[in-house]
Structures are given as C-alpha cells and as structure tokens.
Amino acid sequence: MKTEIPVVRQISWGMVLLHFVVIAVCGVLAVILLWDRLHFLSISVGMAVYLAYSFGSRALLMRDHQRGMRLIQRGDYEGAIGAFQSSYDFFTRHAWIDRSRSLTLMLSAKQSIREMALINIAAAYGYLGAKTQMKAYYERALHEFPHSSMAQSALRFIATMESES
C-alpha cells in the first residue's frame, strides 16, 4: 500500500550556487576539450557528465537512504527503519562524504544525511505508533545536531500533545 507522506527538504542556497559553478565548470571543460569535434554539442556533453555524476553518486552512496524513502512510501516502516539505520551507519563511517555532500553527492540539502536518517527513523517509529522510540530518536537527532529545526519542531509538537493528554 502506497502512503502519501509529506517530504520536507531544507535547502542550503550556498550549496545551490556551488552546483551552478560545478555545472559551469563541466560545460567549460567540455567546450575546451571537445569543441573541435562537437562544437555546440560539447556543452551538452558537459551537462551530461554533471548529471551522470550527480545521479550516479547518489545512487551508489545513498542506496540505503533511498531504499528507506521507498519503504516509507510503501508503508513498510520497520523495513525503512533498518534502511535508514544502515544509511546513518555508512555516513558515520564515511563522515567526509556527508560533510562535503554538496560536491560528493551534488546535494543542496541543509541537513546532513545522518541528521535526515535520524529524523526519518523517528518519523517511521511515529507511523508505527511507537511514541517512546519516536521521541528518543528526535531527542538523539537534537543531541547530535543541536540546530536541527525539524527535531526541535517535532519535539515541541510531541510536548504539546503530551500536555493535552
């Protein structure tokens, strides 16, 4: 059963600008290297290289995270928790990839992949009705990422719901 789940993405506009620079560099390098043979098509080659790297790096390095998102959409929350935990573990072991995600993954996300994984685990526990685990993961996200507006908002909402009960 496919579930309609809202997706929230916070974007870092500085990282978006960096992407435009990388696109421009790919285009210029392709023109420099291929203009004699391809002329204006060389620009398309530069863009294709950018897109292949962008989508390829995400497909390889964010495999578990993307699987978790698909499982959430299907309503398999327990499976999603395992996938997001695997993603969290991978990016903990390879923290440099997460820190430089704007270049390594061509992501303009404000949050780190590790932060997103913890938030998604918390949300999956929420869909399962496991309130204690949900709250624990939001608190863990806030502990590891003190400026996490998503974790802060979720914990405020949980506190409001608990005070009304």
Coordinates of C-alpha atoms in Angstrom, one line a residue:
M1 CA 0.0 0.0 0.0
K2 CA 1.5 3.3 -1.1
T3 CA 1.3 6.0 1.6
E4 CA 1.2 9.7 0.9
I5 CA 3.8 11.1 3.2
P6 CA 4.9 14.7 3.0
V7 CA 8.5 15.3 2.2
V8 CA 10.3 18.3 3.8
R9 CA 13.6 19.5 2.3
Q10 CA 15.6 22.4 3.7
I11 CA 17.9 23.8 1.1
S12 CA 21.2 25.5 1.5
W13 CA 21.3 28.2 -1.1
G14 CA 25.1 28.4 -0.8
M15 CA 25.3 24.8 -1.9
V16 CA 22.9 25.6 -4.8
L17 CA 25.2 28.3 -6.0
L18 CA 28.1 25.8 -5.8
H19 CA 26.2 23.5 -8.1
F20 CA 25.9 26.2 -10.7
V21 CA 29.6 26.7 -10.5
V22 CA 30.2 22.9 -11.0
I23 CA 27.8 22.9 -13.9
A24 CA 29.6 25.8 -15.5
V25 CA 33.0 24.2 -15.0
C26 CA 31.7 20.9 -16.6
G27 CA 30.4 22.9 -19.5
V28 CA 33.6 25.0 -20.0
L29 CA 35.9 21.9 -19.7
A30 CA 33.8 20.1 -22.3
V31 CA 34.0 23.0 -24.6
I32 CA 37.8 23.3 -24.2
L33 CA 38.3 19.6 -24.7
L34 CA 35.6 18.8 -27.3
W35 CA 34.9 22.0 -29.3
D36 CA 36.9 21.0 -32.3
R37 CA 35.0 17.7 -32.8
L38 CA 31.5 18.5 -31.4
H39 CA 31.1 22.3 -31.4
F40 CA 27.9 23.3 -29.6
L41 CA 27.2 19.6 -28.7
S42 CA 30.2 19.8 -26.4
I43 CA 28.1 21.9 -23.9
S44 CA 25.6 19.0 -23.8
V45 CA 28.4 16.6 -23.1
G46 CA 29.5 18.7 -20.1
M47 CA 25.9 18.8 -18.8
A48 CA 25.6 15.0 -19.3
V49 CA 28.8 14.5 -17.3
Y50 CA 27.4 16.6 -14.5
L51 CA 24.1 14.8 -14.4
A52 CA 25.7 11.3 -14.6
Y53 CA 28.0 12.2 -11.7
S54 CA 25.2 13.8 -9.7
F55 CA 22.7 10.9 -10.1
G56 CA 25.4 8.2 -10.1
S57 CA 27.0 9.3 -6.8
R58 CA 23.6 9.4 -5.1
A59 CA 22.6 6.0 -6.5
L60 CA 25.8 4.5 -5.2
L61 CA 26.4 6.3 -1.9
M62 CA 22.8 6.9 -0.8
R63 CA 21.5 3.5 -1.7
D64 CA 20.2 2.7 1.8
H65 CA 18.7 6.1 2.3
Q66 CA 16.8 6.0 -1.0
R67 CA 15.6 2.5 -0.1
G68 CA 14.3 3.8 3.2
M69 CA 12.4 6.5 1.4
R70 CA 10.8 3.9 -0.9
L71 CA 9.9 1.7 2.0
I72 CA 8.3 4.6 3.9
Q73 CA 6.2 5.4 0.8
R74 CA 5.1 1.8 0.7
G75 CA 4.2 1.8 4.3
D76 CA 6.9 -0.7 5.4
Y77 CA 8.1 1.4 8.3
E78 CA 10.0 -1.4 10.0
G79 CA 12.0 -2.0 6.8
A80 CA 12.5 1.7 6.5
I81 CA 14.0 2.0 10.0
G82 CA 16.6 -0.7 9.1
A83 CA 17.5 1.1 5.8
F84 CA 17.8 4.5 7.5
Q85 CA 19.9 3.0 10.2
S86 CA 22.2 1.5 7.6
S87 CA 22.4 4.9 5.9
Y88 CA 23.3 6.5 9.2
D89 CA 26.0 3.9 9.9
F90 CA 27.5 4.3 6.5
F91 CA 27.7 8.1 6.7
T92 CA 29.1 7.8 10.3
R93 CA 31.9 5.7 9.0
H94 CA 32.4 8.0 6.0
A95 CA 31.7 11.3 7.6
W96 CA 33.8 13.2 5.0
I97 CA 31.2 12.3 2.3
D98 CA 28.4 13.7 4.4
R99 CA 30.4 16.9 5.3
S100 CA 31.1 17.6 1.6
R101 CA 27.8 16.3 0.3
S102 CA 27.4 19.4 -1.9
L103 CA 30.3 18.1 -4.0
T104 CA 30.4 14.3 -3.3
L105 CA 26.6 13.8 -3.8
M106 CA 25.7 17.1 -5.5
L107 CA 23.1 17.6 -2.8
S108 CA 22.0 21.1 -1.7
A109 CA 20.4 19.8 1.4
K110 CA 20.9 21.9 4.5
Q111 CA 20.8 18.8 6.8
S112 CA 23.4 16.2 6.8
I113 CA 22.4 12.7 5.6
R114 CA 23.0 11.4 9.2
E115 CA 20.5 14.0 10.6
M116 CA 18.0 13.1 7.9
A117 CA 18.4 9.4 8.7
L118 CA 17.7 10.0 12.4
I119 CA 14.7 12.2 11.6
N120 CA 13.3 9.6 9.2
I121 CA 13.8 6.8 11.8
A122 CA 11.9 8.9 14.3
A123 CA 9.1 9.5 11.8
A124 CA 8.9 5.8 10.9
Y125 CA 8.5 5.0 14.6
G126 CA 5.8 7.6 14.8
Y127 CA 3.9 5.9 11.9
L128 CA 4.2 2.6 13.8
G129 CA 2.7 4.2 16.9
A130 CA 6.0 3.6 18.9
K131 CA 5.9 7.0 20.7
T132 CA 8.8 6.3 23.1
Q133 CA 11.2 5.3 20.3
M134 CA 10.0 8.2 18.1
K135 CA 10.7 10.7 20.9
A136 CA 14.0 9.1 21.6
Y137 CA 15.2 9.4 18.0
Y138 CA 14.1 13.0 17.8
E139 CA 16.0 13.7 21.0
R140 CA 19.0 11.9 19.6
A141 CA 18.9 13.9 16.4
L142 CA 18.7 17.1 18.5
H143 CA 21.6 16.0 20.7
E144 CA 23.8 15.2 17.7
F145 CA 22.6 18.2 15.6
P146 CA 21.7 20.9 18.1
H147 CA 20.4 23.3 15.4
S148 CA 18.0 20.7 13.9
S149 CA 14.9 22.7 13.3
M150 CA 13.0 19.5 12.3
A151 CA 13.9 17.7 15.6
Q152 CA 13.1 20.9 17.6
S153 CA 9.7 21.3 15.9
A154 CA 8.8 17.6 16.3
L155 CA 9.7 17.6 20.0
R156 CA 7.7 20.8 20.6
F157 CA 4.7 19.1 18.9
I158 CA 5.2 15.9 21.0
A159 CA 5.4 18.0 24.2
T160 CA 2.2 19.9 23.2
M161 CA 0.4 16.6 22.5
E162 CA 1.6 15.1 25.8
S163 CA 0.4 18.1 27.8
E164 CA -3.0 17.9 26.2
S165 CA -3.4 14.2 27.1

